[in-house]
Amino acid sequence: MLYIGVSEWSAEQITLGAELARELRVPLISSQPQYSMLWRVIESQVVPACEREGISQIVWSPIAQGVLTGKYQPGAEPPAGSRATDDKGGANMIARFLRDDVLTRVQNLRPIADDLGISMAQLAIAWVLHNPNVASAIVGASRPEQVAENVKAAGVTLSEDVLTKIDEILGDVVETDPRRTVSP
């Protein structure tokens, strides 16, 4: 049996694609959107459409290109060799998050991670995985030890109080506009 998945499709595209997949008898089983604490554009339309169609999310960039690790500091130059200094495209993707208002709020998440005894990256990944429609998170890593650390997020449960605190801290720096789904 063959299966198909889509990436960065809008809710309407997913609904139409699922209908076509049923006609062709090739199961559409996954959606691969960008999703993180900072980039939630899939929540209001894509996730509900996928739930109706029996499709789950395999999300990418759960740590927002490294921003949610806390390594980028407000008012400071990005660390040398980081994605933000990659002139081959990485810097363009991360630029939207490298504003002092965003970076300050990300730094304010550190006490939550510390209280839970986890890293900032683990907090970000655990947050993504708390969404019941997320089947998996694609985590980019530049070193094997990052993979070893990030996988520990799979066992972290976040309470409703923690989730509420995260939302309060991040506030209006979170992108939620569903029209951004197809134009990151």
Coordinates of N, CA, C and O in Angstrom, one line a residue:
M1 N 0.8 -1.2 0.0 CA 0.0 0.0 0.0 C 0.9 1.2 0.0 O 1.9 1.3 0.7
L2 N 0.5 2.2 -0.8 CA 1.2 3.5 -0.9 C 0.4 4.5 -0.1 O -0.8 4.4 0.0
Y3 N 1.1 5.5 0.5 CA 0.5 6.6 1.2 C 1.1 7.9 0.7 O 2.2 7.9 0.2
I4 N 0.3 8.9 0.9 CA 0.8 10.3 0.5 C 0.7 11.2 1.6 O -0.1 11.1 2.6
G5 N 1.5 12.3 1.6 CA 1.4 13.4 2.5 C 1.6 14.7 1.8 O 2.0 14.7 0.6
V6 N 1.3 15.8 2.4 CA 1.4 17.1 1.8 C 2.2 18.0 2.8 O 2.4 17.7 3.9
S7 N 2.7 19.1 2.2 CA 3.5 20.0 3.0 C 3.0 21.4 2.8 O 2.9 21.9 1.6
E8 N 2.7 22.1 3.9 CA 2.4 23.6 3.8 C 1.1 23.8 3.0 O 1.0 24.8 2.3
W9 N 0.1 22.9 3.1 CA -1.1 23.1 2.4 C -2.1 23.8 3.3 O -2.1 23.6 4.5
S10 N -3.0 24.6 2.7 CA -4.0 25.3 3.5 C -5.1 24.2 3.8 O -5.1 23.1 3.2
A11 N -6.0 24.6 4.7 CA -7.1 23.7 5.0 C -8.0 23.4 3.8 O -8.4 22.2 3.6
E12 N -8.2 24.3 2.9 CA -9.0 24.0 1.7 C -8.3 23.1 0.8 O -8.9 22.1 0.3
Q13 N -7.0 23.2 0.6 CA -6.2 22.3 -0.2 C -6.2 20.9 0.4 O -6.3 19.9 -0.3
I14 N -6.1 20.8 1.7 CA -6.1 19.5 2.4 C -7.5 18.8 2.2 O -7.5 17.6 1.9
T15 N -8.5 19.5 2.3 CA -9.9 19.0 2.2 C -10.1 18.5 0.7 O -10.5 17.3 0.5
L16 N -9.7 19.3 -0.2 CA -9.8 18.9 -1.6 C -8.8 17.7 -2.0 O -9.2 16.8 -2.7
G17 N -7.6 17.8 -1.4 CA -6.7 16.7 -1.6 C -7.1 15.4 -1.0 O -6.9 14.3 -1.6
A18 N -7.7 15.4 0.1 CA -8.2 14.2 0.8 C -9.3 13.6 0.0 O -9.4 12.4 -0.2
E19 N -10.2 14.4 -0.6 CA -11.3 13.9 -1.5 C -10.7 13.2 -2.7 O -11.1 12.1 -3.0
L20 N -9.8 13.9 -3.3 CA -9.1 13.3 -4.5 C -8.4 12.0 -4.1 O -8.5 11.0 -4.8
A21 N -7.7 12.0 -3.0 CA -7.0 10.8 -2.5 C -8.0 9.6 -2.3 O -7.6 8.5 -2.7
R22 N -9.2 9.9 -1.8 CA -10.2 8.8 -1.6 C -10.6 8.3 -3.0 O -10.7 7.1 -3.2
E23 N -10.8 9.2 -3.9 CA -11.2 8.8 -5.3 C -10.1 7.9 -5.9 O -10.5 6.9 -6.6
L24 N -8.9 8.2 -5.7 CA -7.8 7.5 -6.3 C -7.4 6.3 -5.4 O -6.5 5.5 -5.8
R25 N -8.0 6.2 -4.3 CA -7.7 5.1 -3.3 C -6.2 5.0 -2.9 O -5.6 3.9 -2.8
V26 N -5.7 6.2 -2.7 CA -4.3 6.3 -2.1 C -4.5 7.2 -0.9 O -4.8 8.3 -1.0
P27 N -4.3 6.6 0.3 CA -4.6 7.3 1.5 C -3.6 8.5 1.7 O -2.4 8.4 1.6
L28 N -4.3 9.7 2.0 CA -3.6 10.9 2.4 C -3.5 10.8 3.9 O -4.5 10.9 4.6
I29 N -2.3 10.7 4.5 CA -2.2 10.4 5.9 C -1.5 11.5 6.7 O -1.6 11.5 7.9
S30 N -0.8 12.4 6.0 CA 0.0 13.4 6.8 C 0.1 14.7 6.1 O 0.1 14.9 4.9
S31 N 0.2 15.7 7.0 CA 0.5 17.1 6.6 C 1.8 17.5 7.3 O 2.0 17.2 8.4
Q32 N 2.6 18.2 6.5 CA 3.9 18.6 7.0 C 4.1 20.1 7.0 O 4.7 20.7 6.2
P33 N 3.5 20.8 8.1 CA 3.6 22.2 8.1 C 4.7 22.6 9.1 O 5.1 21.9 10.0
Q34 N 5.1 23.9 9.0 CA 5.9 24.5 10.1 C 5.0 24.7 11.3 O 3.8 25.1 11.1
Y35 N 5.5 24.5 12.5 CA 4.7 24.6 13.7 C 5.6 24.8 14.9 O 6.5 24.0 15.1
S36 N 5.4 25.8 15.7 CA 6.1 26.0 16.9 C 5.3 26.9 17.8 O 4.3 27.4 17.4
M37 N 5.9 27.1 19.0 CA 5.2 28.1 19.9 C 5.0 29.4 19.3 O 4.1 30.2 19.6
L38 N 6.0 29.8 18.4 CA 5.9 31.1 17.8 C 5.1 31.1 16.4 O 4.7 32.2 16.0
W39 N 5.0 30.0 15.8 CA 4.4 29.9 14.5 C 3.2 28.9 14.6 O 3.4 27.7 14.4
R40 N 2.0 29.4 14.8 CA 0.8 28.6 15.1 C -0.2 28.8 14.0 O -1.4 28.6 14.3
V41 N 0.2 29.0 12.8 CA -0.8 29.4 11.7 C -1.7 28.2 11.4 O -2.7 28.4 10.8
I42 N -1.3 27.0 11.7 CA -2.1 25.8 11.4 C -3.3 25.5 12.4 O -4.2 24.8 12.1
E43 N -3.2 26.1 13.5 CA -4.2 25.7 14.6 C -5.7 26.0 14.3 O -6.5 25.2 14.6
S44 N -6.0 27.1 13.7 CA -7.4 27.5 13.5 C -8.1 26.8 12.4 O -9.3 26.6 12.4
Q45 N -7.3 26.4 11.3 CA -8.0 25.9 10.1 C -7.4 24.5 9.7 O -8.1 23.6 9.4
V46 N -6.0 24.5 9.6 CA -5.4 23.2 9.1 C -5.6 22.1 10.0 O -6.0 21.0 9.6
V47 N -5.4 22.3 11.3 CA -5.6 21.1 12.2 C -7.0 20.6 12.2 O -7.2 19.4 12.1
P48 N -8.0 21.5 12.3 CA -9.4 21.0 12.3 C -9.7 20.2 11.0 O -10.4 19.2 11.0
A49 N -9.2 20.8 9.8 CA -9.5 20.1 8.6 C -8.8 18.7 8.6 O -9.4 17.7 8.1
C50 N -7.6 18.6 9.1 CA -6.9 17.4 9.2 C -7.6 16.4 10.1 O -7.7 15.2 9.8
E51 N -8.1 16.9 11.2 CA -8.8 16.0 12.2 C -10.0 15.4 11.5 O -10.3 14.2 11.6
R52 N -10.8 16.2 10.7 CA -12.0 15.7 10.0 C -11.6 14.7 9.0 O -12.3 13.7 8.8
E53 N -10.4 14.8 8.4 CA -10.0 13.9 7.3 C -9.2 12.7 7.8 O -8.7 11.9 7.0
G54 N -8.9 12.7 9.1 CA -8.1 11.6 9.6 C -6.6 11.7 9.3 O -5.9 10.7 9.1
I55 N -6.1 12.9 9.2 CA -4.7 13.2 8.8 C -4.0 13.8 10.0 O -4.6 14.7 10.7
S56 N -2.8 13.4 10.2 CA -2.0 14.0 11.4 C -0.9 14.8 10.8 O -0.5 14.8 9.7
Q57 N -0.3 15.6 11.8 CA 0.8 16.5 11.4 C 2.1 15.9 11.7 O 2.3 15.3 12.8
I58 N 3.1 16.1 10.8 CA 4.5 15.8 11.0 C 5.1 17.2 10.8 O 5.4 17.6 9.7
V59 N 5.3 17.9 11.9 CA 5.7 19.3 11.9 C 7.2 19.5 11.7 O 8.0 18.7 12.2
W60 N 7.5 20.6 11.1 CA 8.9 21.0 11.0 C 9.2 22.3 11.7 O 8.2 23.1 11.9
S61 N 10.4 22.5 12.1 CA 10.8 23.7 12.8 C 10.2 23.9 14.2 O 9.8 25.0 14.5
P62 N 10.1 22.9 15.0 CA 9.4 23.0 16.3 C 10.2 24.0 17.2 O 9.7 24.5 18.2
I63 N 11.5 24.2 17.0 CA 12.3 25.1 17.8 C 12.5 26.5 17.1 O 13.3 27.3 17.4
A64 N 11.7 26.7 16.0 CA 11.7 28.0 15.3 C 13.1 28.3 14.8 O 13.6 29.4 15.2
Q65 N 13.7 27.4 14.1 CA 15.0 27.6 13.5 C 16.1 27.9 14.6 O 17.1 28.6 14.3
G66 N 15.8 27.4 15.8 CA 16.8 27.6 16.9 C 16.4 28.7 17.8 O 17.0 28.9 18.9
V67 N 15.5 29.6 17.4 CA 15.2 30.7 18.3 C 14.7 30.3 19.7 O 15.0 30.9 20.7
L68 N 13.9 29.2 19.7 CA 13.3 28.8 21.0 C 14.3 28.0 21.9 O 14.0 27.7 23.0
T69 N 15.5 27.9 21.4 CA 16.6 27.4 22.3 C 17.1 28.4 23.2 O 17.8 28.1 24.2
G70 N 16.8 29.7 22.9 CA 17.3 30.8 23.8 C 18.7 31.3 23.4 O 19.2 32.2 24.1
K71 N 19.3 30.7 22.4 CA 20.7 31.1 22.1 C 20.8 32.5 21.4 O 21.8 33.1 21.4
Y72 N 19.7 33.0 20.9 CA 19.6 34.3 20.3 C 19.2 35.3 21.4 O 18.1 35.2 21.9
Q73 N 20.0 36.3 21.6 CA 19.7 37.3 22.7 C 19.2 38.6 22.1 O 19.7 39.1 21.1
P74 N 18.3 39.2 22.8 CA 17.8 40.5 22.3 C 18.9 41.6 22.4 O 19.7 41.6 23.3
G75 N 19.0 42.4 21.4 CA 20.1 43.4 21.3 C 21.5 42.9 21.0 O 22.4 43.7 21.0
A76 N 21.6 41.7 20.7 CA 23.0 41.1 20.5 C 23.0 40.6 19.0 O 22.0 40.1 18.5
E77 N 24.2 40.5 18.5 CA 24.4 39.9 17.2 C 24.2 38.4 17.3 O 24.6 37.8 18.4
P78 N 23.7 37.7 16.3 CA 23.6 36.3 16.3 C 24.9 35.6 16.5 O 25.9 36.1 16.0
P79 N 25.0 34.5 17.2 CA 26.2 33.8 17.3 C 26.8 33.4 16.0 O 26.1 33.0 15.0
A80 N 28.1 33.5 15.9 CA 28.8 33.1 14.6 C 28.6 31.7 14.3 O 28.5 30.8 15.2
G81 N 28.3 31.4 13.1 CA 28.0 30.0 12.6 C 26.6 29.5 12.8 O 26.3 28.4 12.5
S82 N 25.8 30.4 13.4 CA 24.4 30.0 13.6 C 23.6 30.1 12.4 O 24.0 30.8 11.4
R83 N 22.4 29.6 12.4 CA 21.5 29.7 11.2 C 21.2 31.1 10.8 O 21.1 31.5 9.6
A84 N 21.2 32.0 11.8 CA 20.9 33.4 11.5 C 22.0 34.1 10.7 O 21.8 35.2 10.1
T85 N 23.2 33.5 10.6 CA 24.3 34.0 9.9 C 24.5 33.3 8.6 O 25.5 33.6 7.8
D86 N 23.7 32.3 8.3 CA 23.8 31.5 7.1 C 23.2 32.2 5.9 O 22.0 32.4 5.7
D87 N 24.1 32.7 5.0 CA 23.6 33.5 3.8 C 23.1 32.6 2.7 O 22.7 33.2 1.7
K88 N 23.0 31.3 2.9 CA 22.5 30.4 1.9 C 21.0 30.2 2.1 O 20.4 29.2 1.5
G89 N 20.3 31.0 2.9 CA 18.9 30.8 3.0 C 18.4 30.7 4.5 O 17.3 31.1 4.8
G90 N 19.2 30.2 5.3 CA 18.9 30.1 6.7 C 18.5 31.4 7.4 O 17.6 31.6 8.1
A91 N 19.3 32.4 7.1 CA 19.1 33.7 7.7 C 17.8 34.3 7.2 O 17.1 35.0 8.0
N92 N 17.4 34.1 6.0 CA 16.1 34.6 5.6 C 14.9 33.9 6.3 O 13.9 34.6 6.7
M93 N 15.0 32.6 6.6 CA 13.9 32.0 7.3 C 13.8 32.4 8.8 O 12.7 32.5 9.3
I94 N 14.9 32.7 9.4 CA 14.9 33.0 10.8 C 14.6 34.5 11.1 O 14.3 34.8 12.2
A95 N 14.8 35.3 10.1 CA 14.8 36.8 10.3 C 13.5 37.2 11.0 O 13.5 38.1 11.8
R96 N 12.4 36.6 10.6 CA 11.1 37.1 11.2 C 11.0 36.9 12.7 O 10.3 37.6 13.4
F97 N 11.9 36.0 13.3 CA 11.9 35.8 14.7 C 13.0 36.6 15.4 O 13.0 36.6 16.7
L98 N 13.9 37.2 14.7 CA 15.0 37.9 15.3 C 14.7 39.3 15.7 O 15.6 40.2 15.6
R99 N 13.6 39.6 16.2 CA 13.2 40.9 16.7 C 13.3 40.9 18.2 O 13.1 39.9 18.9
D100 N 13.8 42.0 18.8 CA 14.0 42.1 20.2 C 12.7 41.7 21.0 O 12.8 41.1 22.1
D101 N 11.5 42.1 20.5 CA 10.3 41.8 21.3 C 10.1 40.3 21.3 O 9.8 39.7 22.4
V102 N 10.4 39.6 20.3 CA 10.3 38.1 20.2 C 11.4 37.5 21.1 O 11.1 36.6 22.0
L103 N 12.6 37.9 20.9 CA 13.7 37.3 21.7 C 13.6 37.6 23.2 O 14.0 36.7 24.0
T104 N 13.1 38.7 23.5 CA 12.9 39.0 25.0 C 11.9 38.0 25.6 O 12.1 37.4 26.6
R105 N 10.8 37.8 24.8 CA 9.7 36.9 25.3 C 10.3 35.5 25.4 O 9.9 34.7 26.3
V106 N 11.1 35.1 24.4 CA 11.6 33.7 24.4 C 12.5 33.6 25.7 O 12.4 32.5 26.4
Q107 N 13.3 34.6 26.0 CA 14.2 34.5 27.2 C 13.3 34.4 28.5 O 13.7 33.7 29.4
N108 N 12.1 34.9 28.4 CA 11.2 34.8 29.6 C 10.6 33.4 29.8 O 10.0 33.2 30.8
L109 N 10.8 32.6 28.8 CA 10.4 31.2 28.9 C 11.4 30.3 29.7 O 11.1 29.3 30.2
R110 N 12.6 30.8 29.9 CA 13.7 30.1 30.5 C 13.3 29.6 31.9 O 13.5 28.4 32.3
P111 N 12.7 30.4 32.8 CA 12.3 29.9 34.1 C 11.3 28.7 34.1 O 11.4 27.8 34.9
I112 N 10.5 28.7 33.0 CA 9.6 27.5 32.9 C 10.4 26.3 32.6 O 10.2 25.2 33.3
A113 N 11.3 26.3 31.7 CA 12.1 25.2 31.4 C 13.0 24.8 32.6 O 13.1 23.6 32.9
D114 N 13.5 25.8 33.3 CA 14.3 25.5 34.5 C 13.5 24.8 35.5 O 14.0 23.8 36.1
D115 N 12.3 25.3 35.8 CA 11.4 24.7 36.8 C 11.1 23.2 36.4 O 10.9 22.4 37.3
L116 N 11.0 22.9 35.1 CA 10.7 21.6 34.7 C 11.9 20.7 34.6 O 11.8 19.5 34.4
G117 N 13.1 21.3 34.7 CA 14.4 20.5 34.6 C 14.7 20.1 33.2 O 15.3 19.1 33.0
I118 N 14.3 20.9 32.2 CA 14.5 20.6 30.8 C 15.1 21.8 30.1 O 15.1 22.9 30.6
S119 N 15.7 21.5 29.0 CA 16.3 22.6 28.2 C 15.2 23.4 27.5 O 14.0 22.9 27.4
M120 N 15.5 24.6 27.0 CA 14.6 25.4 26.2 C 14.1 24.6 25.0 O 13.0 24.7 24.6
A121 N 15.1 23.9 24.3 CA 14.7 23.1 23.1 C 13.7 22.0 23.5 O 12.7 21.8 22.7
Q122 N 14.0 21.4 24.6 CA 13.0 20.3 25.0 C 11.6 20.9 25.3 O 10.6 20.3 25.0
L123 N 11.6 22.1 25.9 CA 10.3 22.7 26.2 C 9.6 23.0 24.9 O 8.4 22.7 24.8
A124 N 10.3 23.5 23.9 CA 9.7 23.9 22.6 C 9.1 22.6 21.9 O 8.0 22.6 21.4
I125 N 9.9 21.5 21.9 CA 9.5 20.3 21.3 C 8.3 19.7 22.1 O 7.4 19.2 21.4
A126 N 8.4 19.7 23.4 CA 7.3 19.1 24.2 C 6.0 19.9 23.9 O 4.9 19.3 23.9
W127 N 6.1 21.2 23.8 CA 5.0 22.0 23.5 C 4.3 21.6 22.2 O 3.1 21.4 22.1
V128 N 5.1 21.4 21.1 CA 4.6 21.0 19.9 C 3.9 19.6 20.0 O 2.8 19.4 19.5
L129 N 4.6 18.7 20.7 CA 4.0 17.3 20.8 C 2.8 17.2 21.7 O 2.1 16.2 21.7
H130 N 2.5 18.3 22.5 CA 1.3 18.2 23.3 C 0.0 18.3 22.4 O -1.1 17.9 22.9
N131 N 0.1 18.8 21.2 CA -1.0 18.9 20.3 C -1.4 17.5 19.9 O -0.6 16.8 19.2
P132 N -2.6 17.0 20.2 CA -2.9 15.6 19.9 C -3.0 15.3 18.4 O -2.9 14.2 18.0
N133 N -3.0 16.3 17.5 CA -3.0 16.1 16.1 C -1.5 16.0 15.5 O -1.4 15.7 14.4
V134 N -0.6 16.2 16.4 CA 0.8 16.1 15.9 C 1.3 14.7 16.2 O 1.4 14.3 17.3
A135 N 1.7 14.0 15.1 CA 2.2 12.7 15.2 C 3.7 12.7 15.5 O 4.2 11.8 16.2
S136 N 4.4 13.6 14.9 CA 5.9 13.7 15.0 C 6.4 15.1 14.7 O 5.7 15.9 14.1
A137 N 7.6 15.3 15.2 CA 8.2 16.6 15.0 C 9.6 16.4 14.3 O 10.3 15.5 14.8
I138 N 9.8 17.1 13.2 CA 11.1 17.0 12.5 C 12.0 18.0 13.2 O 11.7 19.2 13.1
V139 N 13.0 17.6 13.8 CA 13.9 18.4 14.5 C 15.3 18.5 13.8 O 16.0 17.4 13.8
G140 N 15.7 19.6 13.3 CA 17.0 19.7 12.7 C 18.0 19.8 13.8 O 17.8 20.4 14.8
A141 N 19.1 19.1 13.5 CA 20.2 19.2 14.5 C 21.5 19.2 13.7 O 21.7 18.6 12.7
S142 N 22.5 20.0 14.3 CA 23.8 20.1 13.6 C 24.8 19.2 14.3 O 25.9 19.0 13.7
R143 N 24.4 18.6 15.4 CA 25.4 17.7 16.2 C 24.6 16.5 16.8 O 23.4 16.7 17.2
P144 N 25.2 15.4 16.8 CA 24.5 14.2 17.4 C 24.0 14.4 18.8 O 22.9 14.0 19.2
E145 N 24.7 15.2 19.6 CA 24.3 15.4 21.0 C 23.0 16.2 21.1 O 22.2 16.1 22.0
Q146 N 22.8 17.0 20.1 CA 21.5 17.8 20.0 C 20.3 16.8 19.8 O 19.3 17.0 20.4
V147 N 20.5 15.8 19.0 CA 19.5 14.8 18.8 C 19.2 14.1 20.1 O 18.1 13.9 20.5
A148 N 20.3 13.7 20.8 CA 20.1 12.9 22.1 C 19.4 13.8 23.1 O 18.5 13.3 23.8
E149 N 19.7 15.1 23.1 CA 19.0 15.9 24.1 C 17.5 16.2 23.6 O 16.6 16.1 24.5
N150 N 17.3 16.5 22.4 CA 16.0 16.8 21.9 C 15.0 15.7 22.0 O 13.8 15.9 22.3
V151 N 15.4 14.4 21.9 CA 14.5 13.3 21.9 C 13.9 13.1 23.3 O 12.8 12.6 23.5
K152 N 14.6 13.7 24.3 CA 14.1 13.6 25.7 C 12.8 14.4 25.9 O 12.0 14.1 26.8
A153 N 12.5 15.2 24.9 CA 11.2 16.0 25.0 C 10.0 15.1 24.8 O 8.9 15.4 25.3
A154 N 10.2 13.9 24.2 CA 9.1 13.0 23.9 C 8.4 12.6 25.2 O 7.2 12.2 25.2
G155 N 9.1 12.5 26.3 CA 8.6 12.1 27.6 C 8.1 13.2 28.5 O 7.6 12.9 29.6
V156 N 8.1 14.4 28.0 CA 7.7 15.5 28.9 C 6.2 15.8 28.7 O 5.7 15.9 27.6
T157 N 5.5 15.9 29.8 CA 4.1 16.3 29.8 C 4.0 17.7 30.4 O 4.6 18.0 31.4
L158 N 3.3 18.6 29.7 CA 3.2 20.0 30.1 C 1.8 20.1 30.7 O 0.8 19.8 30.0
S159 N 1.7 20.7 31.9 CA 0.4 20.9 32.5 C -0.3 22.1 31.8 O 0.3 22.9 31.2
E160 N -1.6 22.2 32.1 CA -2.4 23.3 31.6 C -1.9 24.6 32.1 O -1.8 25.6 31.4
D161 N -1.4 24.6 33.4 CA -0.8 25.9 33.9 C 0.4 26.3 33.2 O 0.6 27.5 32.9
V162 N 1.3 25.3 32.8 CA 2.5 25.6 32.1 C 2.1 26.1 30.7 O 2.7 27.1 30.2
L163 N 1.2 25.5 30.0 CA 0.8 25.9 28.7 C 0.2 27.3 28.7 O 0.5 28.2 27.9
T164 N -0.6 27.7 29.8 CA -1.1 29.0 30.0 C 0.0 30.0 30.2 O -0.1 31.1 29.6
K165 N 1.0 29.7 31.0 CA 2.1 30.6 31.2 C 2.8 30.9 29.9 O 3.2 32.0 29.7
I166 N 3.1 29.8 29.1 CA 3.7 30.0 27.8 C 3.0 31.0 27.0 O 3.5 31.9 26.4
D167 N 1.7 30.8 26.9 CA 0.8 31.7 26.1 C 0.9 33.1 26.6 O 0.9 34.1 25.8
E168 N 0.8 33.3 27.9 CA 0.9 34.6 28.5 C 2.2 35.3 28.2 O 2.3 36.5 27.9
I169 N 3.3 34.5 28.3 CA 4.6 35.1 28.1 C 4.8 35.5 26.6 O 5.3 36.6 26.3
L170 N 4.4 34.6 25.7 CA 4.6 34.9 24.3 C 3.6 35.9 23.7 O 4.0 36.7 22.8
G171 N 2.4 35.9 24.2 CA 1.4 36.9 23.9 C 1.3 37.2 22.4 O 1.2 36.3 21.6
D172 N 1.4 38.5 22.0 CA 1.1 38.9 20.6 C 2.3 38.7 19.7 O 2.2 39.1 18.5
V173 N 3.4 38.1 20.1 CA 4.5 37.8 19.1 C 4.3 36.5 18.4 O 5.0 36.2 17.4
V174 N 3.3 35.8 18.8 CA 2.9 34.5 18.1 C 2.2 34.8 16.8 O 1.2 35.6 16.8
E175 N 2.6 34.2 15.7 CA 1.9 34.3 14.4 C 0.8 33.2 14.3 O 1.1 32.0 14.5
T176 N -0.4 33.7 14.2 CA -1.5 32.8 14.1 C -2.4 32.9 12.8 O -3.3 32.2 12.6
D177 N -2.0 33.8 11.9 CA -2.8 34.1 10.7 C -2.8 32.9 9.8 O -1.7 32.6 9.3
P178 N -3.9 32.2 9.6 CA -3.9 31.0 8.8 C -3.5 31.3 7.3 O -3.1 30.3 6.6
R179 N -3.6 32.5 6.9 CA -3.2 32.8 5.5 C -1.7 32.7 5.3 O -1.2 32.5 4.2
R180 N -0.9 32.6 6.4 CA 0.5 32.4 6.4 C 0.9 31.0 6.2 O 2.1 30.7 5.9
T181 N 0.0 30.1 6.2 CA 0.2 28.6 6.0 C 1.0 28.4 4.8 O 1.9 27.6 4.7
V182 N 0.6 29.0 3.7 CA 1.1 28.7 2.4 C 2.2 29.7 1.9 O 2.7 29.6 0.9
S183 N 2.5 30.7 2.8 CA 3.5 31.7 2.4 C 4.3 32.1 3.7 O 4.2 33.2 4.2
P184 N 5.2 31.2 4.1 CA 5.9 31.4 5.3 C 6.9 32.6 5.0 O 7.4 33.3 5.8

